[in-house]
Short mmCIF file of C-alpha atoms and ligand atoms in Angstrom, two decimals:
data_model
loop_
_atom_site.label_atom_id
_atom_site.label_comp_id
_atom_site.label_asym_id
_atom_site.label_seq_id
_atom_site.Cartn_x
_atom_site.Cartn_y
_atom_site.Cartn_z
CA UNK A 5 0.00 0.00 0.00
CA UNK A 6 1.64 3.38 -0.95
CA UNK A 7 1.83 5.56 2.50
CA UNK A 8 1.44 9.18 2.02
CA UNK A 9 3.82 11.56 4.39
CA UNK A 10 1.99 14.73 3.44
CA UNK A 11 4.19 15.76 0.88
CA UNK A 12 4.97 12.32 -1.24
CA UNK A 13 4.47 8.71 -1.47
CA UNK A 14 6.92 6.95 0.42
CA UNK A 15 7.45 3.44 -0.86
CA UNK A 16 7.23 0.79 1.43
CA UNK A 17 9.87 -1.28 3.01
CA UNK A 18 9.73 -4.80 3.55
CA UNK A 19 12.29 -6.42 5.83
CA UNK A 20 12.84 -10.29 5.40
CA UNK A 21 14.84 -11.67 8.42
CA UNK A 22 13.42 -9.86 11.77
CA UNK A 23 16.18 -10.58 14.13
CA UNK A 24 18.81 -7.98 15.26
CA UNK A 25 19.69 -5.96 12.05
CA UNK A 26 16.18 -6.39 10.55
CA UNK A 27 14.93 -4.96 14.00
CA UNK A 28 17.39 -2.23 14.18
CA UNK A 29 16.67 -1.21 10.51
CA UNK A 30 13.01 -1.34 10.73
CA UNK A 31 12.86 0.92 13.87
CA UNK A 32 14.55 3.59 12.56
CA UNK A 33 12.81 3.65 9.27
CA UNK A 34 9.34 3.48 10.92
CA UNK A 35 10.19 6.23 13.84
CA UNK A 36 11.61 8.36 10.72
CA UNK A 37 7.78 7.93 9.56
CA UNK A 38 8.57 5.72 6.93
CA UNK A 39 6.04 2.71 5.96
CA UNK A 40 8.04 -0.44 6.57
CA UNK A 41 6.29 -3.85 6.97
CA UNK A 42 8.36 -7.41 8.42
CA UNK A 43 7.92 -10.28 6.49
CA UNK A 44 8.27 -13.15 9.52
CA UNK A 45 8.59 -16.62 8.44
CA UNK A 46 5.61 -18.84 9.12
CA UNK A 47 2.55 -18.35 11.21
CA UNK A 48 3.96 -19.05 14.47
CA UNK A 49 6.05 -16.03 14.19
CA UNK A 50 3.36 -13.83 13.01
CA UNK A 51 1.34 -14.71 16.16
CA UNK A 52 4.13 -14.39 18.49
CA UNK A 53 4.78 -10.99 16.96
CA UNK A 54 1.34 -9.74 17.01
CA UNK A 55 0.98 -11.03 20.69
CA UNK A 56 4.12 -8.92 21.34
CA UNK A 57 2.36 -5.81 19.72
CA UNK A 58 5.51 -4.60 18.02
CA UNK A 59 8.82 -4.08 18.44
CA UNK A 60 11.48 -2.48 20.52
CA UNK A 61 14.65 -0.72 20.27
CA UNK A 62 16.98 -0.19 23.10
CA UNK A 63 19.31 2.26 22.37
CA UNK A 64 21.47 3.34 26.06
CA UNK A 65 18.99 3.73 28.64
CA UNK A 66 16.64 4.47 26.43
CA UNK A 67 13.62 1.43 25.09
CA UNK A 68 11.14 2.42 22.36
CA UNK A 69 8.27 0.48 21.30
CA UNK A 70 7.26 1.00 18.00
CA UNK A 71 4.36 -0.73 15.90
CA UNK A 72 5.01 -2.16 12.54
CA UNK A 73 2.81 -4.27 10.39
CA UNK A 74 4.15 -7.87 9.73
CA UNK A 75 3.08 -10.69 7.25
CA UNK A 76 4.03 -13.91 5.88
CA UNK A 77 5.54 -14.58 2.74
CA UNK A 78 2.71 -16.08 0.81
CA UNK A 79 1.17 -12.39 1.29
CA UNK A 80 -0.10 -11.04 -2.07
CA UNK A 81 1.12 -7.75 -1.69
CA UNK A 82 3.96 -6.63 -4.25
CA UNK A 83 7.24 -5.58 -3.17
CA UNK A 84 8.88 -2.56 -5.10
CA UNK A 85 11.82 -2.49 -1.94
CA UNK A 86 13.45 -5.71 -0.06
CA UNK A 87 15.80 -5.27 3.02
CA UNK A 88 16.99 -8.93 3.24
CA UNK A 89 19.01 -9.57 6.82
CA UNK A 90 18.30 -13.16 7.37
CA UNK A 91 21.59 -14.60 8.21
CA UNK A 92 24.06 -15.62 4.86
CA UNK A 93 22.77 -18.75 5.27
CA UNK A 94 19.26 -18.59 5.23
CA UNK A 95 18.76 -15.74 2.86
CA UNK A 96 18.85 -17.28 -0.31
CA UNK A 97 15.69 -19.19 0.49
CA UNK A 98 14.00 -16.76 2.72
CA UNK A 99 14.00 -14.74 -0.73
CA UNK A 100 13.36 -17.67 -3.00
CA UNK A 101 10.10 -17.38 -0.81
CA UNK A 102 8.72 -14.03 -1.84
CA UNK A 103 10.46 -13.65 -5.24
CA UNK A 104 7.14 -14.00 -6.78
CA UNK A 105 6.15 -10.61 -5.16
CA UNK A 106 9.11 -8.34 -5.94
CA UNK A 107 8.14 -5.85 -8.96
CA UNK A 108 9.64 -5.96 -12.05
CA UNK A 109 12.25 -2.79 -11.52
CA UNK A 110 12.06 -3.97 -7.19
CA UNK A 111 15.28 -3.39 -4.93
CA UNK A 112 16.84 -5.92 -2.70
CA UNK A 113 19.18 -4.78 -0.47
CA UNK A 114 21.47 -7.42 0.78
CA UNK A 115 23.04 -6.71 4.06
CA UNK A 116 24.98 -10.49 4.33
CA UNK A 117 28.49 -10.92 6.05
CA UNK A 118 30.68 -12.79 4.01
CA UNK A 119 30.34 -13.51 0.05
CA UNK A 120 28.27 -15.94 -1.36
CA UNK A 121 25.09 -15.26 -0.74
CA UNK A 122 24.87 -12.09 -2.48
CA UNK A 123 25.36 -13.98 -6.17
CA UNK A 124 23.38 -16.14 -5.44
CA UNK A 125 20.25 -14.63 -4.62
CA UNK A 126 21.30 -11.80 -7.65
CA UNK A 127 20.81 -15.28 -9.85
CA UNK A 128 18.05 -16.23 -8.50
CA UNK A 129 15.81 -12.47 -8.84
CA UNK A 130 17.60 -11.38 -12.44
CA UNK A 131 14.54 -9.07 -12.64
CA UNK A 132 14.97 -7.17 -9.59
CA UNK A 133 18.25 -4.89 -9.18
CA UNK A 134 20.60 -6.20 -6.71
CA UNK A 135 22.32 -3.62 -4.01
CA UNK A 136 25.31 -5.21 -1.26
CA UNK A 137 25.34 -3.59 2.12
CA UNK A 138 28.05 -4.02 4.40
CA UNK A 139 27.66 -2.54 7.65
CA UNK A 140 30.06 -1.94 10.79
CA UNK A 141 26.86 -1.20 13.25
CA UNK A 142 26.21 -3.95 15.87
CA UNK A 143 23.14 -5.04 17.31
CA UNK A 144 21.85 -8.22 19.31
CA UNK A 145 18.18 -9.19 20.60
CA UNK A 146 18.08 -9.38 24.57
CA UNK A 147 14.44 -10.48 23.58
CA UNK A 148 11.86 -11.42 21.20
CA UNK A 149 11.24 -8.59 18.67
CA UNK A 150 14.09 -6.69 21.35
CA UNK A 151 16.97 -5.27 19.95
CA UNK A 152 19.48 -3.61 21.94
CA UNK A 153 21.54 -1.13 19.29
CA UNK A 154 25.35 -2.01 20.80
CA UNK A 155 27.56 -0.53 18.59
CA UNK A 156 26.93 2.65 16.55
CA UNK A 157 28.65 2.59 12.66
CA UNK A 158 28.63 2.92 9.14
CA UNK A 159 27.19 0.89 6.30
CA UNK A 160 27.88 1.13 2.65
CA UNK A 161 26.09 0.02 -0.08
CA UNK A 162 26.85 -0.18 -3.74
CA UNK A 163 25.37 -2.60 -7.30
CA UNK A 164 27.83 -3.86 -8.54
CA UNK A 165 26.30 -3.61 -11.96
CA UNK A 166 25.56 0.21 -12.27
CA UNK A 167 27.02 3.47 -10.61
CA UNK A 168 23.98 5.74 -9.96
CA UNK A 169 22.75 5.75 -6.07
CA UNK A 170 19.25 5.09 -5.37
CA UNK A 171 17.01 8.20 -4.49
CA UNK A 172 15.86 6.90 -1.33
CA UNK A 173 19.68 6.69 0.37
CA UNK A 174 17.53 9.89 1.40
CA UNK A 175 15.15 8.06 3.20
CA UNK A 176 18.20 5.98 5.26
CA UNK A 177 19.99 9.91 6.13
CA UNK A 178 16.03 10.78 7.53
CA UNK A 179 16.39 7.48 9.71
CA UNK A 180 19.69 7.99 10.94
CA UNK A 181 21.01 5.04 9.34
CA UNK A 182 24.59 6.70 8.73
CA UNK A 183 25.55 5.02 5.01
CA UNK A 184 27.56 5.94 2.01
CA UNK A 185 27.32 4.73 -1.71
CA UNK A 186 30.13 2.78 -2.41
CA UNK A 187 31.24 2.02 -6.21
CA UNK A 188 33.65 -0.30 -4.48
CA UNK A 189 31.51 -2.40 -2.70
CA UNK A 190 32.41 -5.70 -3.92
CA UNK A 191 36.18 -4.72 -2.54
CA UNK A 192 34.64 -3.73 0.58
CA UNK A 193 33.14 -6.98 0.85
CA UNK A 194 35.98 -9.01 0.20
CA UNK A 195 38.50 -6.58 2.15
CA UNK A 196 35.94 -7.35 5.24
CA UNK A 197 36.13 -11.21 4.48
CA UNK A 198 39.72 -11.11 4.72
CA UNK A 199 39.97 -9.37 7.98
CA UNK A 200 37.11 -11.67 9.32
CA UNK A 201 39.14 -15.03 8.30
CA UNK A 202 42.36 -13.71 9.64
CA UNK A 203 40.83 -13.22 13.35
CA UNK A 204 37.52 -14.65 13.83
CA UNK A 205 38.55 -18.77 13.36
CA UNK A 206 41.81 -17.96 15.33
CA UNK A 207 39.50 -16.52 18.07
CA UNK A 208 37.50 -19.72 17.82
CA UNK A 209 39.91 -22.52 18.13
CA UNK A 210 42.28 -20.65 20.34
CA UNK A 211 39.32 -19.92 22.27
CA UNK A 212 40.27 -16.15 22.88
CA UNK A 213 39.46 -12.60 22.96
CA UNK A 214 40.34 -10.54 19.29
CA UNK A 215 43.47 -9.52 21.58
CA UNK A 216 44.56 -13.19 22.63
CA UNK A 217 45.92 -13.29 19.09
CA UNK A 218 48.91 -11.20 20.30
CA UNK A 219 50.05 -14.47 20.98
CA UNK A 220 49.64 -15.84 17.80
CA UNK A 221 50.96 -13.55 15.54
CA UNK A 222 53.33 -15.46 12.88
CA UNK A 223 49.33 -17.72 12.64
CA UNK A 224 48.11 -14.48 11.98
CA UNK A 225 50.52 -12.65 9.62
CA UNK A 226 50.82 -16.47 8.06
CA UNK A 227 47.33 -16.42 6.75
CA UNK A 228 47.47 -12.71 5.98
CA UNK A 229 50.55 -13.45 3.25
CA UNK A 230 47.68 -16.19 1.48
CA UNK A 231 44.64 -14.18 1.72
CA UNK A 232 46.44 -11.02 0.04
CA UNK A 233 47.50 -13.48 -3.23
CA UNK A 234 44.02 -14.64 -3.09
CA UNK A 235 42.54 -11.06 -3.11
CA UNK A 236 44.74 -10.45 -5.90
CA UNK A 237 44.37 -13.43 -8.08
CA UNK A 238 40.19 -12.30 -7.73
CA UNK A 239 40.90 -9.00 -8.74
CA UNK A 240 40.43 -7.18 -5.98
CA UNK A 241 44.17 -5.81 -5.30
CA UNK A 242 42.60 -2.59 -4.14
CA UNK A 243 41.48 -4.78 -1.15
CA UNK A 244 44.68 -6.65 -0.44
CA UNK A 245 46.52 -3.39 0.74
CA UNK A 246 48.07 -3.29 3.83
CA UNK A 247 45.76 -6.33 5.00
CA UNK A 248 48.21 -7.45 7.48
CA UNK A 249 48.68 -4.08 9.08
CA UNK A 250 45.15 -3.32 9.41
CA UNK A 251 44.19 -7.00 10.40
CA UNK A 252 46.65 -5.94 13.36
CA UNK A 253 45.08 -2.95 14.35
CA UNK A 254 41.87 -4.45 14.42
CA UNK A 255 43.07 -7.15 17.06
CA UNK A 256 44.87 -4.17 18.98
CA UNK A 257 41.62 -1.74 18.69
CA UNK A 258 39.20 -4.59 19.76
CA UNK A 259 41.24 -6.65 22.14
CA UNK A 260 38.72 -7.07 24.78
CA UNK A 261 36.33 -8.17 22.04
CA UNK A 262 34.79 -11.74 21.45
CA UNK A 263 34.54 -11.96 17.67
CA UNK A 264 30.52 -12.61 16.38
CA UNK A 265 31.92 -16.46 15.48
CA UNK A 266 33.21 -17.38 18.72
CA UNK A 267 30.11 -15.54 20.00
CA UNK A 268 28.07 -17.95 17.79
CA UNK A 269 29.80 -20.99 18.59
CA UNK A 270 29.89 -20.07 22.66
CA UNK A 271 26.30 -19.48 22.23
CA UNK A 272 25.46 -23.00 20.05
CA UNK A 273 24.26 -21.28 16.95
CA UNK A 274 25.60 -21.93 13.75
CA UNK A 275 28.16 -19.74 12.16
CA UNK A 276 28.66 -18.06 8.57
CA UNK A 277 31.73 -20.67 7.72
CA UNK A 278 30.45 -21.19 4.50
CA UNK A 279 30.37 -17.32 3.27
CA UNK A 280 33.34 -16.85 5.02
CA UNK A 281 36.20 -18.84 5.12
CA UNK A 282 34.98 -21.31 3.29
CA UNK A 283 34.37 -19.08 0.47
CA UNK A 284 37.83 -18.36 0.07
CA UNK A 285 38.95 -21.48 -0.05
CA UNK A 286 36.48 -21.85 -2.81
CA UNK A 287 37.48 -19.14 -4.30
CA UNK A 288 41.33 -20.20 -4.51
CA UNK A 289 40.19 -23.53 -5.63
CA UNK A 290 38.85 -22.06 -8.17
CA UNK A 291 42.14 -20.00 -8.68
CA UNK A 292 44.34 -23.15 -8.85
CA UNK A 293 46.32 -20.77 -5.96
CA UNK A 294 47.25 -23.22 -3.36
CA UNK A 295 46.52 -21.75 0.21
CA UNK A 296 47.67 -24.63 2.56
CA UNK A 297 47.25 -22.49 5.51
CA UNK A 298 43.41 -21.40 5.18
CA UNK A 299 42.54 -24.97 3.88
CA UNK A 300 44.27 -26.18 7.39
CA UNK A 301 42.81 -23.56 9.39
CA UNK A 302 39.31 -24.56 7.20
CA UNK A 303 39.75 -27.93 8.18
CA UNK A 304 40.89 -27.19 12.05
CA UNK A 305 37.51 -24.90 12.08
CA UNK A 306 35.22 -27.52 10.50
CA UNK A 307 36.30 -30.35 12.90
CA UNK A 308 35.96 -27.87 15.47
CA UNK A 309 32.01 -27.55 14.77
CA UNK A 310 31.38 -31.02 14.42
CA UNK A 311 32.87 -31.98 17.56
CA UNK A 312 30.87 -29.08 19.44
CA UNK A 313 27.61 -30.30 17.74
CA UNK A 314 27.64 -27.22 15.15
CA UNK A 315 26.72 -27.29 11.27
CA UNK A 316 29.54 -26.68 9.32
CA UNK A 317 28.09 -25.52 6.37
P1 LIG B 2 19.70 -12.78 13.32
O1 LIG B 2 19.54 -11.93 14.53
O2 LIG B 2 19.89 -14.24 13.48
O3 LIG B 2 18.43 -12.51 12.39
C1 LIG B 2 18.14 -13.26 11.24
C2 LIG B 2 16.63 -13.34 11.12
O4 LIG B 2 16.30 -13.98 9.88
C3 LIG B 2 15.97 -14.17 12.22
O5 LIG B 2 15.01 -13.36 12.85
C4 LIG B 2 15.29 -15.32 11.47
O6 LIG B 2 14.04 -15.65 11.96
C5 LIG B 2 15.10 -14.69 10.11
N1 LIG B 2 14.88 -15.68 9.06
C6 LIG B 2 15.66 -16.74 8.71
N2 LIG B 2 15.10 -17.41 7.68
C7 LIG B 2 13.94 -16.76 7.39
C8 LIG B 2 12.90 -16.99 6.43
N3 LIG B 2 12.96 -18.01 5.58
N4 LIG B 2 11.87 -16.14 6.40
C9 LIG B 2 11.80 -15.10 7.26
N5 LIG B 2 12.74 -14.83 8.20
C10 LIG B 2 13.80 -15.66 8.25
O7 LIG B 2 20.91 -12.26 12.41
P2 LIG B 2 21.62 -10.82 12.42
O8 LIG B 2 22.59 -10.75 13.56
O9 LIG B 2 20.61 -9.73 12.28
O10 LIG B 2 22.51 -10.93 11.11
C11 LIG B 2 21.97 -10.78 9.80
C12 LIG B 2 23.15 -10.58 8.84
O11 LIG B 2 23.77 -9.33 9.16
C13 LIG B 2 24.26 -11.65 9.00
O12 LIG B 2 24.82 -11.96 7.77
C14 LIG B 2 25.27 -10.95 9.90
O13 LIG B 2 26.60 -11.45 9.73
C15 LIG B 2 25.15 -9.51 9.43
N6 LIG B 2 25.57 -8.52 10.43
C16 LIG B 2 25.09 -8.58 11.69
C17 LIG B 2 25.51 -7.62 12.62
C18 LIG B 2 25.00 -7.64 14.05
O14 LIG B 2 25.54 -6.89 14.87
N7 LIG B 2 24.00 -8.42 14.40
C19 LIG B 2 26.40 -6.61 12.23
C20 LIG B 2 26.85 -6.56 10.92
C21 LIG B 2 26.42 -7.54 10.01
P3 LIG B 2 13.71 -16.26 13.39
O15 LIG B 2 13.76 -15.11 14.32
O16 LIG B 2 12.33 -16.79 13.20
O17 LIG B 2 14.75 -17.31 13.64
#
């Protein structure tokens, strides 16, 4: 339904994946005035939501209810703009479920860690155009429908297929969403894998805070040397610069940090692996560049989940 804010029709935003960043976007947008609707997964959801009457943001001391609509998937209602934050995992699908709905010129924003997922659902809607997100805000749910807004930051976004912004980025600066259009998004992406596979399965298996890997620097450095040939053989040289330093200031800055996978595994869910790590070892496959030390460290992590009772896929 178009929503009128007085002035224009605002197009509607419809948010596959409610958990923390779907929350956290939704609120925003809808206490900016925006129309925004959830799209929750099955029927037991949808009641639990509307029993709930809404959502909630914590932000500091602060809590704020607000009320947005929710349906299912199988809703008939066409969808001209997609905010998909299921995890990299289940997004694919989740959007395989309401593909059906998007309209012909529709945009899906993608706002997945890791690679992977992004091509794949880009396949899958060739109709609809496409935009990556990659974001630096955190957020986690202390509740259902509850998200607590942890750690304020930036997101980018870019298509990889054209330059020109959307108009609405407009509609993100009303919200407060603080963004930027990125032509370089794919290197963003891949820049951010790289840091993420040179600290987060270290983290895991040397079960440490981001600054316990003091300790294991040469590990560290090690994997660097790999993932900056593999950035390069991809073509993304841009994002191979000065990896090792910055992977280094990253443990230093965020030393009393637990990265999100050991967070995952500590709390039983399952990780990202395969959009992480395990993409780049796909990806040098792929290559023919051999990368003995992230296939090892692939390997290490795998048997890791299995013997803790964790997918990993
Ligand atoms: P999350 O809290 O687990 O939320 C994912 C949501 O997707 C869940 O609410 C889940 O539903 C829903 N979902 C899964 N399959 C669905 C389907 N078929 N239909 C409808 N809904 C479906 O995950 P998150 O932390 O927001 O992360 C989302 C993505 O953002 C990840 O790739 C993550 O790496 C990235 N990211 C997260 C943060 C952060 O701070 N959280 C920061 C930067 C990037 P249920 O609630 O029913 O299980």
């Amino acid at each position: 339904m178009p929503h009128s804010n007085g002035r224009q029709t605002a197009t509607r935003w419809h948010i596959l994946g409610a958990g923390s960043m779907g929350i956290l976007w939704a609120a925003r947008l809808a206490r900016a005035g925006l129309p925004v609707t959830l799209i929750l997964r099955n029927q037991v959801r949808l009641h639990a939501y509307e029993a709930a009457q809404g959502l909630t943001l914590v932000e500091g001391e602060q809590s704020r209810r607000l009320n947005v609509t929710a349906q299912l998937p199988e809703a008939d209602e066409p969808i001209q703009r997609l905010l998909v934050t299921c995890k990299a995992y289940d997004a694919e699908q989740a959007v395989a479920h309401v593909a059906h709905r998007l309209s012909p010129n529709a945009d899906v924003i993608l706002l997945q860690n890791g690679l992977g997922s992004q091509q794949a659902i880009t396949a899958r809607v060739p109709h609809a155009r496409c935009i990556f997100a990659s974001s630096t805000e955190g957020a986690y749910r202390d509740g259902d429908w509850r998200v607590v807004f942890a750690g304020h930051g930036h997101t980018w976004l870019g298509d990889i297929s054209a330059d020109e912004a959307p108009q609405w980025l407009e509609e993100l600066q009303r919200s407060g969403i603080t963004h930027e259009w990125s032509p370089t998004i794919l290197s963003r992406l891949w820049r951010k894998l790289a840091l993420n596979c040179a600290i987060n399965p270290l983290t895991v298996l040397h079960n440490c805070r981001n600054g316990g890997l003091h300790a294991h620097s040469d590990e560290v450095n090690t994997l660097c040397v790999e993932l900056c040939a593999l950035l390069e053989q991809c073509g993304q040289p841009d994002a191979a610069v000065d990896l090792a330093a910055e992977v280094n200031r990253v443990i230093h800055a965020t030393a009393n940090n637990y990265s999100s996978m050991y967070q995952d595994v500590t709390q039983g869910r399952r990780t990202e692996i395969s959009y992480l790590l395990g993409y780049a070892c796909e990806a040098a496959r792929q290559q023919q560049l051999a990368v003995p030390h992230l296939q090892a460290l692939h390997q290490r992590l795998t048997d890791y989940l299995k013997r803790h009772g964790l997918p990993c896929n």
